[in-house]
Amino acid sequence: MDQSSNHVVGVDNTFRKKFDKEEYLQRAREREEKEADGRKSKSRGPPVQRKPLKPRDYQVDLESRLGKTQVVTPIAPLSQQAGYYCPVCECVVKDSANYLDHINGKKHQRALGMSMRVERSSLEQVQQRFEASKKRKDTGSFTVQDFEEQLLKQQQEEEERKQRRKRRRKRRLQRRNLK
C-alpha cells in the first residue's frame, strides 16, 4: 500500500489551534482604546502637595491599658473594641507595637496630610540644637564626691540585702528542724 493514501486531502489533522491574527489584533486595539479612555477619566488634576514629616506634639499613651482586661463584644463600635483605635484612619490595631508601626506608617501620615519626606535642616538649625542640648545637660553639677557617696550607699544596701538573706535562710532551717 501506498503511504500517501493514508492522508485525506483537505482535512486538518495537526490538532493545533489556528489563530486569526487580524481578529486578535483588532481586539487588542479595542482593549487599548478602552484602557486609554479609562485613564483619561480617572485623572484628578495636579498632584496633592503634602507637608514634610514633623515631630509629634503629643505623647502616645500606651500604658493606660497595661494590665487591664476588657470584655470584647462583636457589636461594639470600632472605638470601643479591643485594641488601639486610630480615629484618623478609623481602624483598630490589636497591640501596642503594631499601633506604633501604624501611627508612624505611610497610610496614617498621608491621612494627616504629610508626605514621608523629611525637611532638610540648615547648618544654623543643627548648631542651635547642639547648643540647646549642651545647656540641658549641665555637666558641672556632678562631682567626684557625689560619685563616692553613691558608691558607698550602694555598698551599704548590698550588705543589708546579704544580711536579710542570711536571716531568711536561718529561719527556713529552723522551721525545717522543728518539723
mmCIF file of C-alpha atoms in Angstrom:
data_model
loop_
_atom_site.group_PDB
_atom_site.id
_atom_site.type_symbol
_atom_site.label_atom_id
_atom_site.label_comp_id
_atom_site.label_asym_id
_atom_site.label_seq_id
_atom_site.Cartn_x
_atom_site.Cartn_y
_atom_site.Cartn_z
ATOM 1 C CA MET A 1 0.000 0.000 0.000
ATOM 2 C CA ASP A 2 0.989 3.456 -0.678
ATOM 3 C CA GLN A 3 1.677 5.772 2.323
ATOM 4 C CA SER A 4 0.229 8.785 0.545
ATOM 5 C CA SER A 5 -3.222 7.143 0.570
ATOM 6 C CA ASN A 6 -3.372 7.453 4.423
ATOM 7 C CA HIS A 7 -3.687 11.241 4.204
ATOM 8 C CA VAL A 8 -7.048 12.610 3.265
ATOM 9 C CA VAL A 9 -6.832 15.797 1.289
ATOM 10 C CA GLY A 10 -8.489 18.872 2.874
ATOM 11 C CA VAL A 11 -8.568 17.530 6.476
ATOM 12 C CA ASP A 12 -6.582 19.365 9.160
ATOM 13 C CA ASN A 13 -5.180 16.679 11.443
ATOM 14 C CA THR A 14 -2.419 18.661 13.150
ATOM 15 C CA PHE A 15 -4.619 19.374 16.222
ATOM 16 C CA ARG A 16 -3.085 22.802 16.630
ATOM 17 C CA LYS A 17 -5.311 25.760 17.113
ATOM 18 C CA LYS A 18 -5.059 28.253 14.296
ATOM 19 C CA PHE A 19 -5.346 31.917 15.328
ATOM 20 C CA ASP A 20 -6.842 34.581 13.161
ATOM 21 C CA LYS A 21 -4.168 37.259 13.592
ATOM 22 C CA GLU A 22 -6.344 40.031 12.203
ATOM 23 C CA GLU A 23 -9.176 39.311 14.664
ATOM 24 C CA TYR A 24 -6.886 39.319 17.705
ATOM 25 C CA LEU A 25 -5.103 42.451 16.515
ATOM 26 C CA GLN A 26 -8.482 44.199 16.286
ATOM 27 C CA ARG A 27 -9.413 43.023 19.819
ATOM 28 C CA ALA A 28 -6.099 44.330 21.198
ATOM 29 C CA ARG A 29 -6.683 47.745 19.621
ATOM 30 C CA GLU A 30 -10.177 47.946 21.111
ATOM 31 C CA ARG A 31 -8.901 46.984 24.558
ATOM 32 C CA GLU A 32 -6.137 49.623 24.387
ATOM 33 C CA GLU A 33 -8.678 52.275 23.420
ATOM 34 C CA LYS A 34 -10.911 51.345 26.390
ATOM 35 C CA GLU A 35 -7.950 51.480 28.797
ATOM 36 C CA ALA A 36 -6.853 54.849 27.414
ATOM 37 C CA ASP A 37 -10.386 56.222 27.901
ATOM 38 C CA GLY A 38 -10.426 54.884 31.472
ATOM 39 C CA ARG A 39 -7.093 56.517 32.272
ATOM 40 C CA LYS A 40 -8.264 59.871 30.969
ATOM 41 C CA SER A 41 -11.408 59.837 33.122
ATOM 42 C CA LYS A 42 -9.518 58.826 36.266
ATOM 43 C CA SER A 43 -7.021 61.676 36.134
ATOM 44 C CA ARG A 44 -7.791 64.011 39.020
ATOM 45 C CA GLY A 45 -5.715 67.008 38.147
ATOM 46 C CA PRO A 46 -2.454 68.159 39.667
ATOM 47 C CA PRO A 47 -0.893 66.000 42.398
ATOM 48 C CA VAL A 48 -1.586 66.921 46.012
ATOM 49 C CA GLN A 49 1.207 68.777 47.809
ATOM 50 C CA ARG A 50 1.748 67.374 51.300
ATOM 51 C CA LYS A 51 3.727 68.849 54.170
ATOM 52 C CA PRO A 52 7.013 67.179 55.157
ATOM 53 C CA LEU A 53 7.136 64.998 58.261
ATOM 54 C CA LYS A 54 7.219 66.793 61.586
ATOM 55 C CA PRO A 55 7.706 65.533 65.154
ATOM 56 C CA ARG A 56 4.669 64.553 67.191
ATOM 57 C CA ASP A 57 3.410 67.302 69.504
ATOM 58 C CA TYR A 58 1.563 64.878 71.786
ATOM 59 C CA GLN A 59 2.532 61.899 73.915
ATOM 60 C CA VAL A 60 1.410 58.457 72.699
ATOM 61 C CA ASP A 61 -0.448 56.775 75.570
ATOM 62 C CA LEU A 62 0.386 53.065 75.538
ATOM 63 C CA GLU A 63 0.493 52.409 79.304
ATOM 64 C CA SER A 64 -3.134 53.311 80.088
ATOM 65 C CA ARG A 65 -4.371 49.819 79.145
ATOM 66 C CA LEU A 66 -1.419 47.924 80.569
ATOM 67 C CA GLY A 67 -2.501 45.021 82.776
ATOM 68 C CA LYS A 68 -6.224 45.608 82.266
ATOM 69 C CA THR A 69 -8.774 43.175 80.942
ATOM 70 C CA GLN A 70 -11.568 44.093 78.590
ATOM 71 C CA VAL A 71 -14.762 42.331 77.564
ATOM 72 C CA VAL A 72 -14.902 42.027 73.792
ATOM 73 C CA THR A 73 -18.279 42.119 72.056
ATOM 74 C CA PRO A 74 -18.712 41.824 68.307
ATOM 75 C CA ILE A 75 -21.416 44.509 68.210
ATOM 76 C CA ALA A 76 -19.377 47.256 69.902
ATOM 77 C CA PRO A 77 -18.397 50.283 67.814
ATOM 78 C CA LEU A 78 -14.833 50.401 66.484
ATOM 79 C CA SER A 79 -13.645 52.903 69.092
ATOM 80 C CA GLN A 80 -14.669 50.575 71.945
ATOM 81 C CA GLN A 81 -13.337 47.298 70.546
ATOM 82 C CA ALA A 82 -10.298 45.545 71.971
ATOM 83 C CA GLY A 83 -7.025 47.100 70.903
ATOM 84 C CA TYR A 84 -5.874 50.568 69.991
ATOM 85 C CA TYR A 85 -8.253 52.727 67.953
ATOM 86 C CA CYS A 86 -6.948 55.250 65.428
ATOM 87 C CA PRO A 87 -9.572 57.970 64.915
ATOM 88 C CA VAL A 88 -7.741 59.389 61.878
ATOM 89 C CA CYS A 89 -7.810 56.153 59.866
ATOM 90 C CA GLU A 90 -10.821 54.677 61.710
ATOM 91 C CA CYS A 91 -9.158 51.323 62.335
ATOM 92 C CA VAL A 92 -8.398 49.123 65.336
ATOM 93 C CA VAL A 93 -4.907 47.715 65.886
ATOM 94 C CA LYS A 94 -4.620 44.807 68.304
ATOM 95 C CA ASP A 95 -1.330 45.505 70.114
ATOM 96 C CA SER A 96 0.925 48.414 71.035
ATOM 97 C CA ALA A 97 3.810 47.500 68.723
ATOM 98 C CA ASN A 98 1.543 47.384 65.686
ATOM 99 C CA TYR A 99 -0.161 50.606 66.816
ATOM 100 C CA LEU A 100 3.209 52.388 66.874
ATOM 101 C CA ASP A 101 4.007 50.971 63.440
ATOM 102 C CA HIS A 102 0.627 52.237 62.216
ATOM 103 C CA ILE A 103 0.928 55.807 63.511
ATOM 104 C CA ASN A 104 4.457 56.073 62.107
ATOM 105 C CA GLY A 105 3.437 54.464 58.813
ATOM 106 C CA LYS A 106 2.720 55.813 55.377
ATOM 107 C CA LYS A 107 -1.068 55.370 55.394
ATOM 108 C CA HIS A 108 -1.557 57.237 58.687
ATOM 109 C CA GLN A 109 0.856 60.036 57.778
ATOM 110 C CA ARG A 110 -0.881 60.573 54.440
ATOM 111 C CA ALA A 111 -4.225 60.746 56.215
ATOM 112 C CA LEU A 112 -2.734 63.528 58.355
ATOM 113 C CA GLY A 113 -1.649 65.352 55.192
ATOM 114 C CA MET A 114 2.073 64.643 55.397
ATOM 115 C CA SER A 115 4.419 63.078 52.909
ATOM 116 C CA MET A 116 7.085 60.648 54.079
ATOM 117 C CA ARG A 117 9.827 63.133 53.226
ATOM 118 C CA VAL A 118 11.774 64.925 55.930
ATOM 119 C CA GLU A 119 12.638 68.598 55.699
ATOM 120 C CA ARG A 120 16.378 69.213 55.428
ATOM 121 C CA SER A 121 17.919 71.074 58.330
ATOM 122 C CA SER A 122 20.213 74.020 57.790
ATOM 123 C CA LEU A 123 23.599 74.412 59.465
ATOM 124 C CA GLU A 124 22.201 77.066 61.812
ATOM 125 C CA GLN A 125 19.368 74.792 62.944
ATOM 126 C CA VAL A 126 21.815 71.978 63.749
ATOM 127 C CA GLN A 127 24.084 74.338 65.694
ATOM 128 C CA GLN A 128 21.130 75.680 67.683
ATOM 129 C CA ARG A 129 20.076 72.138 68.507
ATOM 130 C CA PHE A 130 23.575 71.295 69.800
ATOM 131 C CA GLU A 131 23.622 74.410 71.951
ATOM 132 C CA ALA A 132 20.227 73.574 73.424
ATOM 133 C CA SER A 133 21.327 70.025 74.297
ATOM 134 C CA LYS A 134 24.533 71.334 75.925
ATOM 135 C CA LYS A 135 22.527 73.695 78.120
ATOM 136 C CA ARG A 136 20.166 70.897 79.101
ATOM 137 C CA LYS A 137 22.957 68.550 80.282
ATOM 138 C CA ASP A 138 24.503 70.864 82.895
ATOM 139 C CA THR A 139 27.667 68.791 83.433
ATOM 140 C CA GLY A 140 29.099 70.948 86.257
ATOM 141 C CA SER A 141 26.637 69.722 88.927
ATOM 142 C CA PHE A 142 28.160 66.230 89.267
ATOM 143 C CA THR A 143 31.358 65.863 91.305
ATOM 144 C CA VAL A 144 33.677 63.046 92.343
ATOM 145 C CA GLN A 145 32.423 63.339 95.918
ATOM 146 C CA ASP A 146 28.830 62.706 94.737
ATOM 147 C CA PHE A 147 30.043 59.601 92.909
ATOM 148 C CA GLU A 148 31.840 58.278 96.012
ATOM 149 C CA GLU A 149 28.753 58.882 98.153
ATOM 150 C CA GLN A 150 26.554 56.969 95.692
ATOM 151 C CA LEU A 151 29.062 54.113 95.583
ATOM 152 C CA LEU A 152 29.177 53.919 99.396
ATOM 153 C CA LYS A 153 25.377 53.964 99.572
ATOM 154 C CA GLN A 154 25.104 51.108 97.068
ATOM 155 C CA GLN A 155 27.636 49.039 99.009
ATOM 156 C CA GLN A 156 25.658 49.553 102.221
ATOM 157 C CA GLU A 157 22.426 48.486 100.501
ATOM 158 C CA GLU A 158 24.141 45.372 99.162
ATOM 159 C CA GLU A 159 25.378 44.470 102.664
ATOM 160 C CA GLU A 160 21.859 44.917 104.056
ATOM 161 C CA ARG A 161 20.473 42.602 101.361
ATOM 162 C CA LYS A 162 23.060 39.955 102.221
ATOM 163 C CA GLN A 163 22.172 40.192 105.932
ATOM 164 C CA ARG A 164 18.448 39.799 105.159
ATOM 165 C CA ARG A 165 19.136 36.718 103.032
ATOM 166 C CA LYS A 166 21.191 35.146 105.826
ATOM 167 C CA ARG A 167 18.376 35.765 108.310
ATOM 168 C CA ARG A 168 15.805 34.219 105.950
ATOM 169 C CA ARG A 169 17.965 31.133 105.458
ATOM 170 C CA LYS A 170 18.389 30.710 109.209
ATOM 171 C CA ARG A 171 14.612 30.971 109.713
ATOM 172 C CA ARG A 172 13.942 28.392 106.996
ATOM 173 C CA LEU A 173 16.461 25.983 108.502
ATOM 174 C CA GLN A 174 14.934 26.451 111.953
ATOM 175 C CA ARG A 175 11.436 25.764 110.577
ATOM 176 C CA ARG A 176 12.627 22.591 108.858
ATOM 177 C CA ASN A 177 14.343 21.362 112.006
ATOM 178 C CA LEU A 178 11.192 21.956 114.065
ATOM 179 C CA LYS A 179 9.066 19.831 111.740
#
